[in-house]
């Protein structure tokens, strides 16, 4: 269902800056109003934690605790938020002090499952450098927790748990990732996350009526016609009453017949000329004729969808040629309706796709060009109108002959003038009458068509929105799938290098966008990408092993995998460059090779909502990418080499001691 109307392909060189192909921002269902209660702030904090935004979760839950909402469940999620996506050495002295203080509060909470889970979390933190015998009891208690609490601890303490402790948990962690990775119909639903929220349906309203001028002129012209005709008939009546009576009746009948059948004929011809004029001679001010960026994208989108929605018996190029005028007209309409600032054509593609499908369906049932044939004047009506006009002309000449036959020279001249005046005023009156009645008919017809078009588009909009609402994954689902992908990627790397967690000092994953990609996020959340570049750093006593791979998030397929190994002293320096309109770049410099530039994230200032803070969103995205932990790790290694490794070896870390 996710048609790529752009048809773009990115072949830019590594490290170059190219345009983002698709990006959307969805409204978040995580709201916090200024007068929120501590309980409401806590619930929002838990949602942020589950959605992979631990920094916001820490703020929300800490605020709830500060305002008196504190129990075992709240503290459990607070501890997870403090440790999520962070290694033990990432914690500051002040944060360790807060964790130590919180551990002393455990005994004050009411007994229950949340107190058990909180106690297990602190015991795991205290067992980081303990022997297997000491950790066995804690692992048993961890496995005894509910699946929700057990899985939450494994997910959010991923970087804290190391060594033998993690070795004991890794098999079940890997099995859980394999089971959940493609759960909830991932492959068939991920596309909807990167679909923009469709903009509402619109249709061109009827053109304003221009009948006022014709209606204003009609009484004068009709009055003049009546006066002149009456004068001519009086002259004929004086000359020959019998002939004048017959001619009058014939003239009235012919005139009424011509008016009855000619009105519809005139209206159809007038409308056809107007349509042809609009389709072939667009006004200079019309946005469809300006060729601006939005209009061109609309045209390209129409070309794409018409070429993929083709009736049977047509080749795509034949169908495009057959519908060129229809596409031009529709493109002009859509460009006019939606041409406004910060509106992407991606938000209108649902309507363009519907119009292409509607054109195909109308062709299949024979009504594609029905405006050319709809209500066309029958040949019989046209013939009757022509005969009536001829009869009216002959009768007028006969009436003139009747006047001449019984009149003198002066009356003859008056009769000729009267006939000329009757013809001119009659034509003028008929023109005003036809224009006024035609505009009334056009306005009624276009109003009905407008209501029908708008109703059909509203139905199509609701159908598409319903598909997106039911298909689009939640933030929790996206985060869960991503966590499973990272887990299995790490597991494959450990298997390849034949390493266990006991062999690792630490590890980190940097997730960066892989071009070309689509990206999307909810308000207040991190960017998520359709294609990632996973870069895993495994730090052992022997050095650093780096594995990178491109990763398609839809089906979890990987490609272009690269591996490299280097000693601690080979990492010369690590630098970060922030460019406001481009994004963040990480430069990794080795002593025995060229510098490597890694695009960590693209700029997103133009995609911020008015109530979003640019610095806060940037921090959320950098944390979600694993950048903060990765940068600290690589920077520490580059600065101190093996000395940093020795200081941060799990076996050498100062133990976390829970409060008595």
XYZ file of C-alpha atoms in Angstrom:
660
model
C 0.000 0.000 0.000
C 2.925 2.291 0.452
C 3.533 3.626 -3.033
C 6.761 5.508 -3.505
C 5.599 8.258 -5.780
C 8.921 9.998 -5.851
C 10.704 7.150 -7.498
C 13.936 8.641 -6.228
C 17.216 6.854 -5.928
C 20.156 8.101 -3.928
C 23.629 7.386 -5.190
C 25.511 10.166 -3.424
C 29.006 9.575 -2.196
C 29.588 8.533 1.403
C 29.404 11.440 3.798
C 27.787 13.814 1.327
C 24.644 15.760 2.104
C 21.551 14.868 0.143
C 17.866 15.521 0.553
C 15.735 13.428 2.835
C 13.263 11.446 0.781
C 10.355 11.263 3.190
C 9.745 12.432 6.734
C 6.617 12.681 8.834
C 5.693 13.824 12.327
C 2.640 12.225 13.925
C 0.593 13.631 16.747
C 1.509 11.938 19.991
C -0.991 10.280 22.294
C 1.296 11.166 25.218
C 0.024 14.489 26.523
C 0.957 16.409 29.638
C -0.874 19.587 30.519
C 0.502 22.253 32.876
C -1.911 21.326 35.675
C -1.254 17.588 35.483
C -1.308 15.693 38.741
C 1.767 13.755 39.919
C -0.059 10.525 39.019
C -0.617 11.759 35.461
C 3.018 12.819 35.135
C 4.102 9.386 36.312
C 1.952 7.639 33.702
C 3.365 9.853 30.954
C 6.867 9.082 32.219
C 6.212 5.336 31.975
C 4.970 5.791 28.409
C 8.152 7.658 27.514
C 10.219 4.878 29.085
C 8.391 2.180 27.136
C 8.701 4.207 23.928
C 12.485 4.464 24.246
C 12.826 8.028 25.583
C 14.388 7.463 29.031
C 15.626 11.049 29.433
C 12.037 12.374 29.311
C 10.926 9.488 31.518
C 13.497 10.447 34.186
C 12.218 14.028 34.221
C 8.535 13.079 34.398
C 8.865 10.371 37.056
C 11.276 12.445 39.156
C 8.800 15.322 39.038
C 5.991 13.019 40.163
C 8.106 11.742 43.075
C 9.070 15.292 44.072
C 5.368 16.134 44.331
C 4.562 13.224 46.608
C 3.675 10.349 44.279
C 6.077 7.691 45.557
C 5.599 3.964 45.959
C 7.333 0.741 44.921
C 5.894 0.796 41.388
C 6.929 4.414 40.832
C 10.444 3.795 42.180
C 10.834 0.698 40.046
C 10.216 2.671 36.855
C 12.364 5.517 38.136
C 15.304 3.112 38.585
C 14.768 1.727 35.068
C 14.697 5.257 33.661
C 17.928 6.131 35.492
C 19.747 3.089 34.093
C 18.144 2.748 30.664
C 20.566 3.081 27.699
C 23.422 3.859 30.125
C 26.421 1.942 31.356
C 27.452 2.008 34.997
C 30.354 4.335 34.263
C 27.967 6.792 32.571
C 26.332 7.532 35.910
C 27.489 10.658 37.709
C 28.379 10.719 41.389
C 25.174 12.589 42.137
C 23.096 9.986 40.273
C 24.794 7.134 42.130
C 24.030 8.932 45.382
C 20.345 9.229 44.392
C 20.221 5.517 43.541
C 21.860 4.683 46.877
C 19.290 6.827 48.689
C 16.431 5.173 46.777
C 17.684 1.707 47.697
C 17.223 2.637 51.348
C 13.557 3.411 50.747
C 12.697 -0.094 49.546
C 11.950 -1.340 53.050
C 9.389 1.444 53.560
C 7.159 0.356 50.687
C 4.227 -2.013 50.999
C 4.889 -5.633 50.173
C 3.887 -6.774 46.713
C 5.128 -7.590 43.215
C 6.477 -4.091 42.572
C 8.528 -4.116 45.770
C 9.935 -7.515 44.755
C 10.820 -6.164 41.310
C 12.451 -3.047 42.794
C 14.481 -5.145 45.210
C 15.677 -7.378 42.333
C 16.744 -4.338 40.294
C 18.920 -3.030 43.130
C 20.328 -6.496 43.838
C 21.334 -6.860 40.188
C 23.022 -3.477 40.344
C 24.939 -4.584 43.432
C 26.001 -7.877 41.807
C 27.805 -6.476 38.753
C 31.231 -7.783 39.791
C 30.099 -10.707 41.915
C 30.834 -14.377 41.293
C 28.381 -16.812 39.789
C 27.586 -18.312 43.163
C 26.519 -14.965 44.557
C 24.360 -14.091 41.545
C 22.456 -17.360 41.282
C 19.963 -16.426 43.990
C 19.268 -13.022 42.385
C 18.752 -14.582 38.967
C 16.226 -16.999 40.432
C 14.293 -14.092 41.901
C 14.502 -12.250 38.575
C 13.020 -15.199 36.727
C 10.253 -15.423 39.330
C 9.001 -11.944 38.437
C 6.089 -11.383 36.088
C 7.023 -11.353 32.362
C 6.367 -7.605 32.184
C 8.754 -6.786 35.046
C 11.316 -9.390 34.006
C 11.461 -8.144 30.407
C 11.576 -4.489 31.466
C 14.631 -5.141 33.638
C 16.455 -6.986 30.863
C 15.656 -4.267 28.304
C 16.549 -1.205 30.340
C 19.528 -2.624 32.252
C 21.091 -3.942 29.032
C 24.246 -1.809 29.258
C 24.538 -2.126 33.030
C 24.479 -5.907 33.182
C 27.805 -7.387 32.071
C 30.080 -10.345 32.527
C 28.881 -13.618 34.007
C 25.613 -12.053 35.131
C 24.654 -11.257 31.545
C 25.969 -14.587 30.288
C 23.411 -16.273 32.521
C 20.574 -14.210 31.046
C 21.634 -13.980 27.422
C 20.125 -17.217 26.135
C 16.627 -16.338 27.309
C 17.101 -12.729 26.158
C 18.020 -13.955 22.669
C 15.101 -16.393 22.606
C 12.702 -13.643 23.607
C 14.051 -11.404 20.819
C 13.638 -14.154 18.221
C 10.059 -14.775 19.330
C 9.036 -11.107 19.441
C 11.010 -9.758 16.480
C 8.280 -10.198 13.883
C 5.348 -10.166 16.272
C 2.138 -8.174 15.717
C 2.438 -8.515 11.933
C 5.525 -6.281 11.731
C 6.359 -6.785 8.050
C 2.849 -5.830 6.929
C 2.521 -2.807 9.229
C 5.819 -0.921 9.458
C 5.171 0.983 6.217
C 2.253 2.796 7.863
C 4.512 4.386 10.478
C 6.314 6.349 7.771
C 3.111 7.411 6.029
C 2.230 11.056 6.726
C -1.065 11.947 8.319
C -3.341 12.718 5.348
C -4.620 16.243 4.999
C -8.399 16.582 4.932
C -10.494 16.345 1.744
C -11.204 19.437 -0.307
C -12.971 20.154 -3.596
C -13.286 23.222 -5.758
C -16.499 25.063 -4.855
C -18.823 26.294 -7.619
C -17.760 29.438 -9.424
C -19.729 32.510 -8.312
C -22.753 33.259 -10.491
C -22.361 35.995 -13.124
C -26.119 36.202 -13.772
C -26.597 39.543 -12.002
C -25.581 41.716 -14.965
C -27.693 39.675 -17.396
C -30.689 39.789 -15.064
C -30.309 43.544 -14.676
C -30.254 44.099 -18.457
C -33.056 41.647 -19.225
C -36.091 43.848 -18.270
C -34.898 46.762 -20.428
C -34.111 44.577 -23.428
C -37.272 42.510 -23.084
C -39.386 45.645 -22.640
C -37.908 47.221 -25.740
C -38.566 44.017 -27.690
C -42.206 43.912 -26.552
C -42.793 47.561 -27.452
C -41.227 47.289 -30.907
C -42.948 43.976 -31.657
C -46.302 45.319 -30.500
C -45.885 48.395 -32.740
C -45.049 46.189 -35.729
C -48.032 43.929 -35.067
C -50.382 46.933 -34.800
C -49.191 48.134 -38.189
C -49.813 44.654 -39.640
C -53.214 44.441 -37.937
C -54.248 47.731 -39.506
C -53.120 46.552 -42.953
C -54.632 43.031 -42.865
C -56.195 41.828 -39.561
C -56.646 38.190 -40.645
C -53.102 37.690 -41.949
C -51.642 39.573 -38.988
C -53.439 37.280 -36.526
C -52.171 34.127 -38.208
C -48.607 35.482 -38.464
C -48.666 36.488 -34.812
C -49.728 33.012 -33.697
C -47.083 31.383 -35.905
C -44.401 33.778 -34.610
C -45.361 33.109 -30.980
C -45.292 29.352 -31.519
C -41.970 29.421 -33.365
C -40.435 31.694 -30.727
C -41.549 29.547 -27.811
C -40.399 26.389 -29.598
C -36.976 27.902 -30.332
C -36.661 29.095 -26.708
C -37.631 25.695 -25.303
C -35.254 23.600 -27.401
C -32.567 26.213 -27.921
C -31.952 27.010 -24.242
C -30.516 23.562 -23.514
C -28.519 23.533 -26.751
C -27.040 26.953 -26.031
C -26.125 25.941 -22.478
C -24.351 22.772 -23.583
C -22.327 24.589 -26.273
C -21.469 27.407 -23.881
C -20.235 24.978 -21.200
C -18.203 22.979 -23.720
C -16.437 26.122 -24.935
C -15.741 27.161 -21.325
C -14.234 23.754 -20.486
C -12.082 23.727 -23.591
C -10.884 27.232 -22.827
C -9.969 26.291 -19.242
C -8.152 23.086 -20.258
C -6.130 24.640 -23.067
C -5.616 28.208 -21.874
C -4.914 28.355 -18.128
C -4.745 31.786 -16.608
C -1.305 33.189 -15.913
C -2.108 33.486 -12.228
C -3.173 29.877 -11.931
C -0.652 27.945 -9.774
C -0.841 25.041 -12.210
C 0.692 27.253 -14.885
C 3.513 28.626 -12.745
C 5.479 25.372 -12.608
C 6.507 25.860 -8.972
C 7.928 23.039 -6.876
C 4.671 21.956 -5.242
C 2.756 21.962 -8.525
C 5.457 19.937 -10.263
C 5.412 17.379 -7.459
C 1.635 17.150 -7.768
C 1.963 16.537 -11.515
C 4.631 13.886 -10.982
C 2.441 12.196 -8.390
C -0.507 12.160 -10.807
C 1.723 10.681 -13.510
C 2.919 7.994 -11.095
C -0.489 6.924 -9.858
C -2.144 7.068 -13.285
C 0.659 4.896 -14.657
C 0.074 2.291 -11.908
C -3.750 2.421 -12.005
C -4.288 1.385 -15.610
C -7.498 -0.141 -17.044
C -7.356 -3.486 -18.790
C -6.309 -3.193 -22.399
C -4.099 -0.140 -21.886
C -0.346 0.088 -21.576
C 0.768 2.687 -19.007
C 2.041 5.127 -21.655
C -1.188 4.732 -23.652
C -3.301 5.459 -20.592
C -1.208 8.527 -19.772
C -1.725 9.830 -23.299
C -5.443 9.040 -23.177
C -5.958 10.972 -19.923
C -3.578 13.898 -20.409
C -6.324 16.541 -20.258
C -7.975 14.915 -17.250
C -4.665 14.751 -15.385
C -3.844 18.364 -16.192
C -7.244 19.473 -14.957
C -7.015 17.434 -11.750
C -3.426 18.542 -11.102
C -4.491 22.174 -11.466
C -7.347 21.595 -9.025
C -5.188 19.874 -6.385
C -2.406 22.457 -6.711
C -4.938 25.237 -6.235
C -6.647 23.580 -3.264
C -3.546 22.547 -1.327
C -0.867 24.987 -2.400
C 0.070 26.451 0.961
C 3.202 26.720 3.065
C 4.641 23.609 4.765
C 2.204 21.235 3.044
C 3.995 18.273 1.496
C 2.548 16.505 -1.511
C 2.935 13.270 0.495
C -0.017 14.381 2.603
C -2.145 14.745 -0.541
C -1.078 11.508 -2.236
C -4.059 9.662 -0.778
C -6.359 11.970 -2.773
C -4.278 11.760 -5.946
C -4.279 7.974 -5.664
C -8.061 7.986 -5.189
C -8.557 10.241 -8.228
C -6.393 7.937 -10.351
C -8.392 4.901 -9.217
C -11.652 6.785 -9.809
C -10.569 7.650 -13.384
C -9.725 3.998 -14.041
C -13.047 2.810 -12.605
C -15.062 5.383 -14.566
C -13.308 4.317 -17.755
C -14.194 0.704 -17.020
C -17.884 1.550 -16.648
C -17.884 3.969 -19.602
C -18.374 7.264 -17.748
C -14.863 8.739 -17.857
C -15.773 11.370 -20.431
C -19.441 11.568 -19.541
C -19.308 15.367 -19.210
C -18.992 15.453 -23.003
C -22.088 13.329 -23.481
C -24.071 13.950 -20.332
C -27.341 15.806 -21.058
C -26.292 16.429 -24.653
C -29.058 18.030 -26.727
C -30.665 15.353 -28.917
C -30.503 15.813 -32.680
C -34.309 16.033 -32.827
C -34.303 18.960 -30.390
C -31.621 20.711 -32.407
C -33.606 20.165 -35.615
C -36.795 21.508 -34.045
C -34.929 24.566 -32.786
C -33.484 25.255 -36.241
C -36.901 24.769 -37.915
C -38.521 27.084 -35.340
C -35.894 29.781 -35.953
C -36.372 29.493 -39.715
C -40.132 29.683 -39.277
C -39.707 32.709 -37.037
C -37.579 34.403 -39.670
C -40.036 33.643 -42.466
C -42.954 34.815 -40.332
C -41.144 38.062 -39.558
C -40.632 38.686 -43.268
C -44.271 37.794 -43.915
C -45.354 40.221 -41.218
C -43.237 42.902 -42.840
C -44.913 42.109 -46.212
C -48.339 42.432 -44.635
C -47.460 45.868 -43.285
C -46.018 46.963 -46.644
C -49.027 45.736 -48.601
C -51.378 48.193 -46.966
C -49.118 51.092 -46.056
C -47.650 54.155 -47.598
C -43.987 55.044 -47.949
C -43.734 56.547 -44.465
C -45.310 53.464 -42.818
C -43.079 51.207 -44.873
C -40.011 52.940 -43.454
C -41.368 52.637 -39.910
C -42.053 48.946 -40.482
C -38.499 48.295 -41.664
C -37.107 50.147 -38.651
C -39.468 48.224 -36.356
C -38.365 44.877 -37.823
C -34.705 45.818 -37.357
C -35.378 46.933 -33.772
C -37.332 43.763 -33.035
C -34.523 41.576 -34.354
C -31.838 43.462 -32.388
C -33.795 43.763 -29.137
C -35.053 40.206 -29.431
C -31.530 38.884 -29.886
C -30.263 40.989 -26.963
C -33.161 39.934 -24.733
C -32.686 36.285 -25.681
C -28.956 36.541 -24.936
C -29.585 38.025 -21.465
C -32.286 35.461 -20.750
C -30.112 32.553 -21.863
C -27.136 33.789 -19.835
C -29.233 34.329 -16.688
C -30.973 30.960 -16.946
C -27.726 29.261 -17.958
C -25.900 30.643 -14.909
C -28.706 29.481 -12.633
C -28.533 26.019 -14.173
C -24.711 25.977 -14.044
C -24.636 27.032 -10.392
C -27.148 24.352 -9.429
C -25.288 21.723 -11.465
C -21.849 22.649 -10.109
C -23.175 22.799 -6.538
C -24.504 19.267 -6.876
C -21.236 18.075 -8.451
C -19.259 19.805 -5.685
C -21.271 18.069 -2.967
C -20.899 14.706 -4.715
C -17.137 15.141 -5.216
C -16.584 16.308 -1.651
C -18.670 13.466 -0.223
C -16.785 10.877 -2.281
C -13.451 12.353 -1.205
C -14.534 12.414 2.434
C -15.359 8.715 2.200
C -11.975 8.000 0.571
C -10.228 10.086 3.242
C -11.954 8.274 6.096
C -11.171 4.904 4.514
C -7.481 5.757 4.135
C -7.263 7.267 7.607
C -8.921 4.194 9.041
C -6.368 1.978 7.275
C -3.508 4.044 8.722
C -4.999 4.177 12.222
C -5.489 0.422 12.371
C -2.200 -0.457 10.653
C 0.283 2.068 12.042
C 2.450 0.539 14.798
C 2.596 2.186 18.187
C 5.778 3.658 19.611
C 5.995 0.709 21.980
C 5.830 -1.755 19.082
C 8.462 0.136 17.083
C 10.765 0.275 20.102
C 10.208 -3.398 20.884
C 11.060 -4.485 17.331
C 14.148 -2.270 17.285
C 15.334 -3.688 20.611
C 14.939 -7.228 19.275
C 16.935 -6.333 16.154
C 19.770 -4.918 18.251
C 19.791 -7.957 20.526
C 20.068 -10.420 17.652
C 22.697 -8.296 15.907
C 24.845 -8.332 19.048
C 24.291 -12.062 19.461
C 25.433 -12.742 15.891
C 28.567 -10.641 16.440
C 29.405 -12.508 19.646
C 28.981 -15.809 17.847
C 31.139 -14.662 14.935
C 34.006 -13.609 17.208
C 33.386 -16.529 19.585
C 33.062 -14.162 22.529
C 31.018 -14.375 25.698
C 29.913 -11.515 27.885
C 32.649 -12.460 30.315
C 35.156 -11.527 27.582
C 33.691 -8.016 27.119
C 34.614 -4.955 29.090
C 31.788 -2.999 27.549
C 29.918 -2.559 24.288
C 27.821 0.028 22.509
C 25.630 0.290 19.414
C 25.422 3.449 17.335
C 22.321 3.571 15.128
C 22.464 6.031 12.251
C 20.195 6.545 9.226
C 21.138 4.652 6.055
C 20.270 6.501 2.863
C 17.914 6.499 1.117
C 15.420 6.331 3.940
C 12.062 7.449 5.214
C 11.789 8.727 8.723
C 8.983 9.449 11.142
C 8.366 10.284 14.765
C 5.657 11.317 17.156
C 5.707 14.742 18.758
C 8.219 14.669 21.598
C 9.732 11.383 20.424
C 12.868 10.342 18.534
C 13.183 9.887 14.782
C 12.699 6.344 13.582
C 14.047 5.278 10.193
C 13.021 2.833 7.504
C 16.712 1.992 6.978
C 19.431 2.030 9.630
C 23.149 1.604 9.816
C 23.986 -0.399 12.943
C 27.543 0.095 14.184
C 28.541 -2.181 17.078
C 31.703 -1.643 19.161
C 32.829 -4.614 21.274
C 35.564 -3.648 23.745
C 37.755 -6.479 25.060
C 41.146 -6.649 26.715
C 42.704 -7.109 23.264
C 41.169 -4.024 21.645
C 38.048 -2.872 19.833
C 36.047 -4.901 17.355
C 33.765 -2.831 15.152
C 30.958 -4.328 13.065
C 28.646 -2.256 10.880
C 25.750 -3.258 8.674
C 22.908 -1.643 6.785
C 19.551 -2.688 8.069
C 16.064 -2.554 6.524
C 13.656 -2.024 9.381
C 10.621 -3.419 7.547
C 11.835 -6.998 7.140
C 14.982 -6.908 9.321
C 17.217 -7.837 6.387
C 20.839 -6.756 6.582
C 23.517 -6.056 3.988
C 26.862 -4.368 3.290
C 28.386 -5.703 6.489
C 31.878 -4.498 7.384
C 34.232 -5.529 10.201
C 37.386 -3.954 11.526
C 39.616 -4.442 14.568
C 42.042 -2.015 16.161
C 44.087 -1.639 19.318
C 43.288 0.957 21.944
C 46.258 3.093 20.969
C 45.143 3.078 17.309
C 42.151 5.290 18.153
C 43.671 8.736 17.901
C 40.728 11.065 18.500
C 36.975 11.418 18.298
C 35.311 14.657 17.273
C 31.705 15.762 16.921
C 30.563 18.435 14.485
C 27.155 20.021 14.849
C 25.789 21.907 11.847
C 22.411 23.510 12.411
C 20.974 22.886 8.952
C 22.687 19.541 8.338
C 22.917 17.547 11.565
C 25.512 15.824 13.735
C 28.668 14.195 12.362
C 31.000 11.931 14.333
C 34.596 11.870 13.102
C 36.606 8.813 14.105
C 40.346 9.219 13.544
C 42.705 6.215 13.610
C 46.477 6.468 13.635
C 46.817 3.942 10.826
C 44.060 5.011 8.461
C 41.960 7.860 7.128
C 39.395 9.661 9.235
C 35.890 8.231 9.095
C 32.877 10.524 9.106
C 29.673 9.062 10.495
C 26.421 10.985 10.053
C 24.730 10.448 13.391
C 21.520 12.313 12.633
C 20.103 14.783 10.159
C 18.851 18.226 11.056
C 15.257 18.399 12.223
C 14.720 22.010 13.294
C 12.295 22.582 10.402
C 10.213 19.611 11.555
C 9.653 20.812 15.114
C 6.209 21.677 16.391
C 5.792 25.164 17.881
C 5.699 23.755 21.425
C 8.814 21.573 21.010
C 12.249 22.554 22.244
C 14.975 22.059 19.623
C 17.705 21.252 22.152
C 15.514 18.771 24.013
C 14.494 16.969 20.805
C 18.123 16.847 19.647
C 19.131 15.257 22.950
C 16.323 12.706 22.684
C 17.419 11.733 19.176
C 21.084 11.476 20.129
C 20.233 9.265 23.105
C 17.968 7.096 20.958
C 20.794 6.660 18.451
C 23.136 5.474 21.219
C 25.354 8.459 20.486
C 25.903 9.716 24.047
C 27.169 6.394 25.343
C 29.174 5.668 22.176
C 30.852 9.075 22.185
C 31.832 8.833 25.850
C 33.230 5.374 25.287
C 35.272 6.230 22.185
C 36.376 9.577 23.584
C 37.601 7.900 26.762
C 39.523 5.247 24.819
C 41.061 7.870 22.497
C 42.140 10.019 25.447
C 43.470 7.413 27.895
C 43.832 4.215 25.895
C 44.126 1.118 28.001
C 44.081 3.194 31.179
C 40.430 4.031 30.545
C 39.691 0.357 29.937
C 41.319 -0.671 33.202
C 39.386 1.928 35.167
C 36.061 0.920 33.630
C 36.522 -2.837 33.664
C 33.457 -4.284 35.431
C 35.770 -6.214 37.732
C 37.429 -2.967 38.806
C 34.297 -0.821 39.224
C 33.497 0.314 42.761
C 30.583 -1.862 43.888
C 27.153 -0.388 44.286
C 26.139 -0.864 47.879
C 22.478 -0.694 48.701
C 21.541 1.299 51.779
C 20.853 -0.654 54.922
